[in-house]
Amino acid sequence: MSRDVIGGGSTMAIELTVGQVANGGWCVARHEGRVVFVRHALPGERVIAEVTEETARFLRADAVEILEASPDRVTPPCPFSGPGRCGGCDWQHASPEAQRRLKAAVVEEQLARLAGVERRVTVEEVPGSAGGLGWRTRVQFAVDRDGSIGLRRHRSHDVERVDRCAIAHPAVEEVGVEALTWRGAAGVEVVAASGGDHAVIVTPKPGRRVSLPDVDAAVLIDEGKRGTRALHGRASMTERVGDRDFRVTASGFWQVHPGAAATLLDAVLDFARPKAGEWALDLYCGVGLFAAGLAEAVGPEGAVLGVESDPQAVQDARWNLRDLPQAVTERGKVEEALDRLEIERADLVVVDPPRAGLGRSVVDRVATLDAPRIVYVSCDPATMSRDIAWFAPYGYRLADLRAFDQYPMTHHVECVALLVKE
Ligand SMILES: C[S@@+](CC[C@H](N)C(=O)[O-])C[C@H]1O[C@@H](n2cnc3c(N)ncnc32)[C@H](O)[C@@H]1O
């Protein structure tokens, strides 16, 4: 049911009954034959929604008034969230249990629609964030014209000024960048590693000098394509997983939730079941998190090849795996590296691609390796489900899947899928 309640001016408000959540975190509703993607709502709610974008096929809207609330609705713990405010968290208004239920429904729907797989999914809590808050160990702040810190509004360059971020890890907040002025900066990113290091990465506005305030952290300048330059302190940080330390360049990739690296490593090894003497691939290996676990398991008679495109991450991976000579890290894109290295087979393959997923050509190439097990780590259930469908004609079926609430207060979800060759 929907009806227009206000018209004219640059905004239009409509009354909607909101349906299920789609991939991307929007609730889906209908208005005069068009789909409406609604933020700040929950399934089953009746809301007044303000239209924020209109195309011939769909509308986007923000629920600005809740006429009938879902039992899952809570008061957002963050004072900066809500329609037109900070664009960082989209599910602050749902209880943590409801967030996990909604994410599970999205994964189930994507698997059914894109992979043709009917499967019940449970999204598991990840240790290290009480009530879904205080977990982000890397926060990218925006800087307003006068040098004040804030966070970007949703789909906008506007800055919502903040004096703290509720999902930032306490170690990020300790640096206190929000209380300082960053004239000349376009962005300020704060990174806090589990080993205790802090770094601040400052992106200057084009052609501007940044007047840097004093902070108790390493300070790096983002020089665009040339990478980052350390002004003071160390550019590399230490992340600890179990009894192993990983060197990670501050600007490089590391799981952002403090419990994620250990949780994912356990899940990957549990599905991969690497055995002594096996030949394993870790594609999109970052600084070698999974390669290290695989290399320990396959032992000196086995071998692990990691493939990673970021040169700095490759250097870090080689350093991190220096005590495991059976693990080798190759720099390059997966799309070309397997051919270049003439990799023809593997006992098991772990893939952890960026949000875009593997894509057709990598699925086809990985399938030719004829590995009995493929473990697919994914931060996007849509591209993962699409790739699972592309693996099917090669005889791979989804044998198991775990999903993790690695990004509480947002719609994002991490999945680890096990594909086995029939
Ligand atoms: C989601 S991260 C996973 C890293 C690692 N598995 C971890 O958990 O720490 C994806 C990694 O893939 C790398 N990457 C992106 N595109 C790539 C490509 N086409 N070929 C190889 N690596 C790529 C990125 O630099 C990044 O380190």
XYZ file of C-alpha atoms and ligand atoms in Angstrom:
449
model
C 0.000 0.000 0.000
C 1.301 3.449 -0.792
C -0.091 6.958 -1.178
C 1.420 10.366 -1.783
C 1.172 12.582 1.245
C 3.233 15.608 0.277
C 4.238 16.903 -3.103
C 5.991 19.892 -4.606
C 9.305 21.521 -3.842
C 12.381 19.436 -4.379
C 11.304 16.543 -2.138
C 8.318 14.241 -2.202
C 7.123 12.161 0.724
C 5.133 8.979 0.273
C 3.478 6.591 2.662
C 4.691 3.040 2.218
C 4.393 -0.426 3.655
C 7.912 -1.735 3.613
C 8.866 -5.243 2.490
C 11.954 -7.402 2.781
C 15.572 -6.228 2.775
C 17.444 -6.423 -0.518
C 21.178 -6.889 -0.959
C 22.651 -3.480 -0.153
C 20.569 -3.011 2.996
C 17.560 -1.221 1.509
C 14.026 -2.360 2.302
C 11.948 -2.863 -0.810
C 8.533 -1.235 -1.250
C 6.314 -0.339 -4.233
C 4.872 2.999 -5.256
C 2.737 3.493 -8.366
C 4.316 0.538 -10.167
C 7.867 1.457 -9.299
C 10.166 -0.214 -6.796
C 11.198 1.990 -3.871
C 14.444 1.241 -2.035
C 13.936 2.553 1.493
C 16.640 3.319 4.065
C 16.053 3.707 7.804
C 13.091 1.307 7.677
C 12.571 -2.328 8.676
C 10.496 -5.056 7.006
C 6.791 -4.810 7.839
C 6.871 -1.158 8.905
C 4.510 1.545 7.668
C 6.485 4.704 7.123
C 6.462 8.138 5.586
C 9.463 8.143 3.277
C 11.115 11.112 1.647
C 12.237 10.450 -1.921
C 15.970 11.076 -2.331
C 16.415 9.849 -5.905
C 14.086 9.095 -8.790
C 14.677 7.172 -12.007
C 12.246 5.759 -14.568
C 12.397 2.342 -12.895
C 12.870 2.967 -9.209
C 12.931 5.461 -6.374
C 15.230 5.737 -3.391
C 13.773 7.094 -0.181
C 14.549 7.657 3.502
C 11.957 6.683 6.101
C 11.528 9.947 8.012
C 8.500 9.020 10.121
C 7.577 5.580 11.413
C 3.799 5.062 11.506
C 3.886 1.412 12.548
C 7.198 0.240 13.994
C 8.699 -3.225 13.714
C 9.304 -5.024 17.040
C 12.959 -5.156 15.903
C 13.261 -1.344 15.972
C 15.492 0.194 18.662
C 16.681 3.715 19.417
C 19.920 4.106 17.424
C 22.847 4.048 19.866
C 24.676 6.627 17.719
C 23.392 10.232 17.891
C 24.711 10.943 14.369
C 22.710 8.257 12.559
C 19.376 8.774 10.834
C 17.923 10.192 7.614
C 20.266 12.761 6.046
C 22.902 12.201 8.733
C 26.101 10.072 8.807
C 26.154 7.586 5.919
C 28.362 5.046 7.700
C 25.877 2.785 9.501
C 22.561 1.939 7.892
C 21.117 -0.406 10.523
C 21.596 1.421 13.829
C 17.803 1.342 14.208
C 17.637 -2.496 14.296
C 18.528 -4.659 17.307
C 21.770 -6.620 16.809
C 19.796 -9.908 16.714
C 17.487 -8.481 14.043
C 20.470 -7.261 12.014
C 21.837 -10.812 11.935
C 18.433 -12.238 10.970
C 18.094 -9.715 8.137
C 21.603 -10.449 6.865
C 20.839 -14.187 6.931
C 17.686 -13.567 4.882
C 19.680 -11.560 2.326
C 22.300 -14.333 1.959
C 19.532 -16.950 1.617
C 17.761 -14.852 -1.014
C 20.928 -14.208 -3.030
C 21.864 -17.912 -2.958
C 18.383 -18.919 -4.081
C 18.036 -16.280 -6.801
C 21.554 -16.200 -8.233
C 22.959 -19.652 -7.450
C 19.727 -21.678 -7.438
C 20.639 -23.012 -3.983
C 18.011 -23.274 -1.211
C 19.800 -23.102 2.111
C 19.086 -21.928 5.667
C 21.744 -19.453 6.793
C 22.630 -18.315 10.294
C 24.758 -15.221 10.738
C 27.170 -15.761 13.623
C 28.337 -13.073 16.011
C 32.063 -12.257 15.829
C 33.774 -11.810 19.214
C 35.152 -8.365 19.993
C 32.295 -5.881 19.721
C 29.878 -5.553 22.617
C 26.370 -4.821 21.317
C 27.730 -4.270 17.811
C 29.674 -1.142 18.807
C 33.365 -0.279 19.192
C 34.670 -2.668 16.527
C 36.092 -0.676 13.589
C 39.889 -0.732 13.864
C 40.135 1.488 10.751
C 37.950 4.576 10.310
C 38.088 6.936 7.364
C 37.010 10.375 8.552
C 36.101 13.219 6.193
C 37.250 16.778 6.815
C 34.956 19.807 6.536
C 36.028 23.129 4.932
C 37.221 24.571 8.240
C 39.282 21.487 9.104
C 36.706 19.837 11.430
C 36.379 16.075 11.446
C 33.229 14.300 10.366
C 31.840 11.410 8.350
C 30.286 11.568 4.899
C 26.516 11.676 4.595
C 24.939 8.896 2.547
C 25.696 9.219 -1.222
C 26.964 12.749 -0.654
C 30.143 14.783 -0.317
C 28.608 16.636 2.635
C 30.241 16.092 5.995
C 28.356 15.207 9.175
C 30.521 16.573 11.972
C 31.108 14.048 14.737
C 32.973 14.137 18.031
C 33.153 10.334 18.164
C 32.138 7.299 16.130
C 30.118 4.663 17.985
C 31.406 1.757 15.902
C 35.072 2.868 16.086
C 37.287 0.667 18.251
C 38.300 2.354 21.539
C 41.926 2.295 20.305
C 40.884 4.418 17.288
C 39.071 6.860 19.576
C 42.160 7.063 21.832
C 43.977 8.922 19.042
C 41.354 11.665 19.358
C 41.450 13.033 15.803
C 37.877 14.328 16.148
C 38.975 16.925 18.709
C 41.653 18.367 16.388
C 41.607 20.630 13.334
C 42.980 19.322 10.024
C 43.154 22.381 7.709
C 44.094 21.472 4.153
C 43.161 17.795 4.551
C 40.498 16.044 2.498
C 40.490 12.952 4.700
C 41.996 11.510 7.866
C 42.091 7.765 8.353
C 42.877 6.242 11.732
C 44.165 2.686 12.026
C 44.657 0.802 15.298
C 46.353 -2.593 15.108
C 45.919 -5.391 17.619
C 49.660 -5.248 18.373
C 49.126 -1.757 19.864
C 50.326 0.482 16.994
C 48.284 3.479 15.867
C 48.578 5.314 12.556
C 46.918 8.351 11.042
C 46.884 8.575 7.238
C 46.243 12.110 6.002
C 45.032 12.809 2.452
C 45.766 16.432 1.505
C 43.369 18.425 -0.650
C 44.895 18.776 -4.134
C 47.578 21.502 -4.093
C 47.039 22.320 -0.387
C 49.473 22.194 2.536
C 48.052 20.400 5.558
C 48.712 21.916 8.964
C 49.127 18.785 11.019
C 48.147 18.767 14.690
C 50.150 16.653 17.169
C 48.890 13.099 17.605
C 50.225 10.145 19.529
C 50.410 7.910 16.432
C 52.496 7.353 13.346
C 51.553 9.930 10.698
C 51.505 9.045 6.999
C 50.716 11.217 4.005
C 48.665 9.679 1.233
C 50.430 10.579 -2.015
C 47.861 9.000 -4.312
C 49.338 6.678 -6.936
C 52.771 7.004 -5.296
C 51.408 5.351 -2.136
C 51.889 6.621 1.404
C 54.912 8.366 2.934
C 55.630 8.156 6.665
C 56.195 11.601 8.226
C 56.900 10.188 11.612
C 56.574 6.792 13.253
C 56.454 3.417 11.529
C 54.373 2.826 8.418
C 53.967 -0.837 9.254
C 51.869 -2.244 12.066
C 51.643 -5.574 13.843
C 48.485 -7.664 13.874
C 48.369 -10.697 16.116
C 46.346 -13.811 15.279
C 46.786 -16.696 17.724
C 50.508 -16.916 18.354
C 51.513 -15.450 14.974
C 52.341 -11.805 14.235
C 51.573 -10.290 10.829
C 53.272 -7.186 9.531
C 50.704 -5.009 7.745
C 51.448 -1.676 6.078
C 49.100 0.877 7.666
C 47.454 1.734 4.341
C 47.110 -1.918 3.305
C 44.313 -4.456 3.701
C 43.572 -6.131 7.029
C 40.218 -7.312 8.357
C 38.672 -4.330 10.106
C 36.787 -6.132 12.887
C 39.144 -7.146 15.712
C 37.730 -10.698 15.851
C 37.498 -11.232 12.105
C 40.965 -12.469 11.166
C 40.973 -15.303 13.734
C 37.321 -16.194 13.046
C 37.818 -16.355 9.275
C 41.082 -18.260 9.551
C 39.375 -20.911 11.723
C 36.429 -21.143 9.321
C 38.690 -21.407 6.265
C 40.882 -24.129 7.794
C 37.824 -26.014 9.056
C 36.350 -26.116 5.517
C 39.659 -26.580 3.676
C 40.885 -29.453 5.901
C 44.466 -29.086 4.581
C 46.565 -32.216 4.990
C 50.313 -32.727 5.224
C 51.914 -32.762 1.794
C 49.051 -31.027 -0.040
C 49.375 -28.301 -2.666
C 47.198 -25.302 -1.807
C 46.497 -21.947 -3.427
C 45.581 -18.787 -1.508
C 44.267 -16.395 -4.160
C 43.913 -12.704 -3.190
C 46.140 -13.536 -0.221
C 46.746 -10.043 1.233
C 49.566 -10.224 3.789
C 49.295 -14.007 4.050
C 46.706 -14.655 6.775
C 45.254 -17.838 5.234
C 48.534 -18.817 3.514
C 50.195 -19.007 6.951
C 47.516 -21.332 8.339
C 47.550 -23.472 5.204
C 51.364 -23.659 5.181
C 51.489 -24.791 8.801
C 48.952 -27.517 7.997
C 50.482 -28.836 4.757
C 53.923 -28.836 6.380
C 57.342 -28.870 4.708
C 56.324 -31.643 2.257
C 53.419 -29.544 1.022
C 53.349 -26.189 -0.762
C 51.245 -23.037 -0.696
C 51.166 -20.354 -3.360
C 49.691 -16.982 -2.477
C 48.743 -14.559 -5.258
C 48.278 -10.878 -4.487
C 48.269 -7.742 -6.656
C 49.233 -5.073 -4.090
C 53.066 -4.824 -4.122
C 53.259 -3.677 -0.497
C 51.022 -6.522 0.671
C 53.249 -8.960 -1.249
C 56.319 -7.653 0.607
C 54.469 -7.967 3.908
C 53.299 -11.501 3.042
C 56.846 -12.589 2.184
C 58.024 -11.217 5.518
C 55.150 -12.828 7.419
C 55.750 -16.226 5.806
C 59.555 -16.169 6.096
C 59.575 -19.043 8.615
C 57.414 -21.182 6.296
C 59.550 -21.869 3.189
C 56.764 -24.045 1.742
C 54.718 -20.834 1.264
C 55.567 -18.595 -1.685
C 53.850 -15.290 -2.509
C 53.558 -14.207 -6.115
C 52.831 -10.626 -7.119
C 50.238 -10.238 -9.844
C 46.586 -10.320 -10.703
C 44.899 -13.674 -10.307
C 43.479 -13.156 -13.816
C 46.943 -13.561 -15.338
C 49.146 -15.141 -12.653
C 47.788 -18.688 -12.859
C 48.534 -18.833 -16.598
C 51.911 -17.105 -16.247
C 52.967 -19.558 -13.515
C 51.505 -22.480 -15.467
C 49.454 -23.703 -12.514
C 47.580 -26.773 -13.764
C 46.180 -28.376 -10.599
C 45.735 -27.920 -6.841
C 44.530 -30.004 -3.911
C 42.653 -27.061 -2.508
C 42.030 -23.449 -3.377
C 41.106 -20.573 -1.057
C 39.805 -17.407 -2.720
C 39.077 -14.116 -0.938
C 38.395 -11.581 -3.696
C 37.289 -7.967 -3.274
C 33.578 -7.086 -3.445
C 33.433 -7.615 -7.235
C 33.962 -11.347 -6.721
C 35.968 -13.630 -8.999
C 34.202 -12.962 -12.280
C 33.674 -15.394 -15.102
C 37.242 -15.760 -16.365
C 38.713 -16.466 -12.902
C 35.932 -18.950 -12.089
C 36.667 -20.752 -15.379
C 40.416 -20.769 -14.723
C 40.127 -21.910 -11.070
C 37.705 -24.668 -12.079
C 40.295 -26.104 -14.499
C 42.611 -26.756 -11.522
C 40.255 -29.604 -10.601
C 40.720 -29.018 -6.843
C 38.425 -31.270 -4.769
C 37.722 -28.314 -2.411
C 37.390 -24.598 -3.001
C 36.877 -22.304 -0.017
C 35.332 -18.998 -1.058
C 35.562 -16.057 1.389
C 33.280 -13.214 0.364
C 32.105 -9.814 1.566
C 29.339 -9.672 -1.036
C 26.701 -12.432 -1.114
C 25.533 -11.339 -4.589
C 28.848 -11.753 -6.397
C 29.591 -14.892 -4.371
C 26.230 -16.456 -5.370
C 26.802 -15.499 -9.015
C 30.244 -17.167 -8.929
C 28.833 -20.274 -7.199
C 26.400 -20.580 -10.130
C 29.302 -20.301 -12.587
C 31.207 -23.059 -10.744
C 28.212 -25.444 -10.963
C 28.702 -26.652 -14.585
C 32.220 -27.766 -13.561
C 30.691 -30.115 -10.966
C 31.173 -27.878 -7.906
C 28.311 -27.779 -5.425
C 27.886 -25.667 -2.314
C 28.580 -28.168 0.488
C 28.601 -25.768 3.448
C 28.434 -22.087 4.276
C 29.029 -19.949 7.352
C 28.146 -16.284 7.591
C 29.613 -13.797 10.057
C 28.445 -10.483 11.477
C 31.769 -8.797 10.841
C 30.279 -5.360 10.211
C 27.633 -4.783 12.915
C 25.266 -1.799 12.505
C 25.673 -2.026 8.725
C 24.040 -4.325 6.175
C 27.396 -5.905 5.290
C 28.029 -9.594 5.957
C 30.976 -11.919 5.413
C 30.488 -15.470 4.109
C 32.777 -18.472 3.924
C 31.511 -21.071 1.449
C 32.802 -24.581 0.820
C 32.488 -25.860 -2.743
C 33.248 -29.504 -3.348
C 33.749 -31.259 -6.642
C 31.184 -34.016 -7.155
C 39.401 -9.110 0.714
S 41.148 -8.866 0.643
C 41.683 -10.427 1.295
C 43.074 -10.473 1.876
C 43.413 -11.654 2.767
N 42.810 -12.893 2.342
C 43.039 -11.354 4.210
O 42.019 -11.885 4.703
O 43.765 -10.595 4.875
C 41.430 -8.968 -1.078
C 42.864 -8.843 -1.502
O 42.920 -9.052 -2.906
C 43.844 -8.154 -3.478
N 43.429 -8.059 -4.894
C 42.467 -7.285 -5.437
N 42.311 -7.569 -6.741
C 43.201 -8.542 -7.033
C 43.512 -9.277 -8.222
N 42.855 -9.042 -9.352
N 44.459 -10.214 -8.159
C 45.129 -10.453 -7.002
N 44.874 -9.797 -5.848
C 43.930 -8.862 -5.866
C 43.731 -6.901 -2.648
O 44.923 -6.135 -2.723
C 43.500 -7.488 -1.245
O 44.711 -7.682 -0.568
